[in-house]
Amino acid sequence: MILADPAAGLRRAALPKGALRRAHDELVGNAADPLAVIDDTYLDRLLSSGLGNVDGWLSQDVETELAPLNELTTMYELLRAARNYLIHVSDHSVERLRAALVDHAAVDSSYRFTRTVTPTTFIRWMAASDGARLREVVEVIPKAWSLMAIAEGVLFAEQSS
């Protein structure tokens, strides 16, 4: 979306450094190539504060359409942590899964997980109640994509006018 908006680099360069601390000066010097300053660390930090957080890159109308993504952030982080845990089953992945569960349980108390984390206990817990939790977690992706498609439509309309 940033590439589709020719004003994105200039818009972001005009704002305070914020999460873009390391690369802000580079952006100010070359606002025509905004993707040159966006790295995975910046994106991880930005998206962990809210999936709809665009840090000033996009117009206010596009940001408004993306704002509901913020409500999906803890669910998305839970999905990501669960995937990493089930693939890696490491001490680090257990810690991240527990943290994601605690964060999402603050939003939805039905996600309080009090057992020892093992692949079996976690999968059974997610699949309980006819898979209600599992369904909710995996539905975060189509919900997010729908919101992003709407925001891209707003961006396209802005560029067409």
mmCIF file of C-alpha atoms in Angstrom, residues 63-127:
data_model
loop_
_atom_site.group_PDB
_atom_site.id
_atom_site.type_symbol
_atom_site.label_atom_id
_atom_site.label_comp_id
_atom_site.label_asym_id
_atom_site.label_seq_id
_atom_site.Cartn_x
_atom_site.Cartn_y
_atom_site.Cartn_z
ATOM 1 C CA GLU A 63 -5.850 4.559 8.420
ATOM 2 C CA THR A 64 -9.494 4.775 9.487
ATOM 3 C CA GLU A 65 -10.333 1.697 7.402
ATOM 4 C CA LEU A 66 -7.359 -0.193 8.907
ATOM 5 C CA ALA A 67 -8.084 0.786 12.539
ATOM 6 C CA PRO A 68 -10.361 -2.251 13.210
ATOM 7 C CA LEU A 69 -7.291 -4.426 12.616
ATOM 8 C CA ASN A 70 -6.023 -3.300 16.026
ATOM 9 C CA GLU A 71 -8.800 -5.319 17.675
ATOM 10 C CA LEU A 72 -7.426 -8.446 15.956
ATOM 11 C CA THR A 73 -3.828 -7.952 17.124
ATOM 12 C CA THR A 74 -3.845 -10.200 20.199
ATOM 13 C CA MET A 75 -5.669 -12.943 18.299
ATOM 14 C CA TYR A 76 -3.163 -12.706 15.431
ATOM 15 C CA GLU A 77 -0.236 -12.851 17.860
ATOM 16 C CA LEU A 78 -1.813 -15.924 19.451
ATOM 17 C CA LEU A 79 -2.108 -17.592 16.041
ATOM 18 C CA ARG A 80 1.513 -16.753 15.241
ATOM 19 C CA ALA A 81 2.763 -17.958 18.635
ATOM 20 C CA ALA A 82 0.746 -21.188 18.365
ATOM 21 C CA ARG A 83 2.171 -21.877 14.920
ATOM 22 C CA ASN A 84 5.719 -21.243 16.116
ATOM 23 C CA TYR A 85 5.219 -23.394 19.202
ATOM 24 C CA LEU A 86 3.767 -26.327 17.276
ATOM 25 C CA ILE A 87 6.571 -26.145 14.701
ATOM 26 C CA HIS A 88 9.537 -25.555 17.036
ATOM 27 C CA VAL A 89 8.443 -26.754 20.523
ATOM 28 C CA SER A 90 11.256 -24.862 22.226
ATOM 29 C CA ASP A 91 11.488 -23.082 25.579
ATOM 30 C CA HIS A 92 11.343 -19.762 23.747
ATOM 31 C CA SER A 93 8.238 -20.769 21.769
ATOM 32 C CA VAL A 94 6.495 -21.904 24.980
ATOM 33 C CA GLU A 95 7.221 -18.512 26.573
ATOM 34 C CA ARG A 96 5.879 -16.648 23.545
ATOM 35 C CA LEU A 97 2.768 -18.830 23.442
ATOM 36 C CA ARG A 98 2.100 -18.276 27.149
ATOM 37 C CA ALA A 99 2.569 -14.509 26.698
ATOM 38 C CA ALA A 100 0.212 -14.485 23.694
ATOM 39 C CA LEU A 101 -2.381 -16.446 25.662
ATOM 40 C CA VAL A 102 -2.150 -14.025 28.599
ATOM 41 C CA ASP A 103 -2.440 -11.020 26.268
ATOM 42 C CA HIS A 104 -5.463 -12.415 24.471
ATOM 43 C CA ALA A 105 -7.084 -13.611 27.715
ATOM 44 C CA ALA A 106 -7.058 -9.964 28.802
ATOM 45 C CA VAL A 107 -9.359 -9.333 25.826
ATOM 46 C CA ASP A 108 -11.324 -12.608 25.980
ATOM 47 C CA SER A 109 -11.349 -14.540 29.255
ATOM 48 C CA SER A 110 -12.193 -17.819 27.497
ATOM 49 C CA TYR A 111 -8.529 -17.931 26.457
ATOM 50 C CA ARG A 112 -7.189 -18.352 29.998
ATOM 51 C CA PHE A 113 -4.943 -21.400 29.751
ATOM 52 C CA THR A 114 -3.885 -22.722 33.157
ATOM 53 C CA ARG A 115 -2.388 -26.092 32.253
ATOM 54 C CA THR A 116 1.177 -27.054 31.478
ATOM 55 C CA VAL A 117 1.834 -26.291 27.823
ATOM 56 C CA THR A 118 2.438 -29.408 25.768
ATOM 57 C CA PRO A 119 1.445 -29.934 22.150
ATOM 58 C CA THR A 120 -1.267 -32.386 23.225
ATOM 59 C CA THR A 121 -2.801 -30.251 25.983
ATOM 60 C CA PHE A 122 -2.692 -27.115 23.853
ATOM 61 C CA ILE A 123 -4.263 -28.740 20.782
ATOM 62 C CA ARG A 124 -6.972 -30.437 22.846
ATOM 63 C CA TRP A 125 -7.752 -27.172 24.629
ATOM 64 C CA MET A 126 -7.949 -25.273 21.327
ATOM 65 C CA ALA A 127 -10.202 -27.984 19.851
#
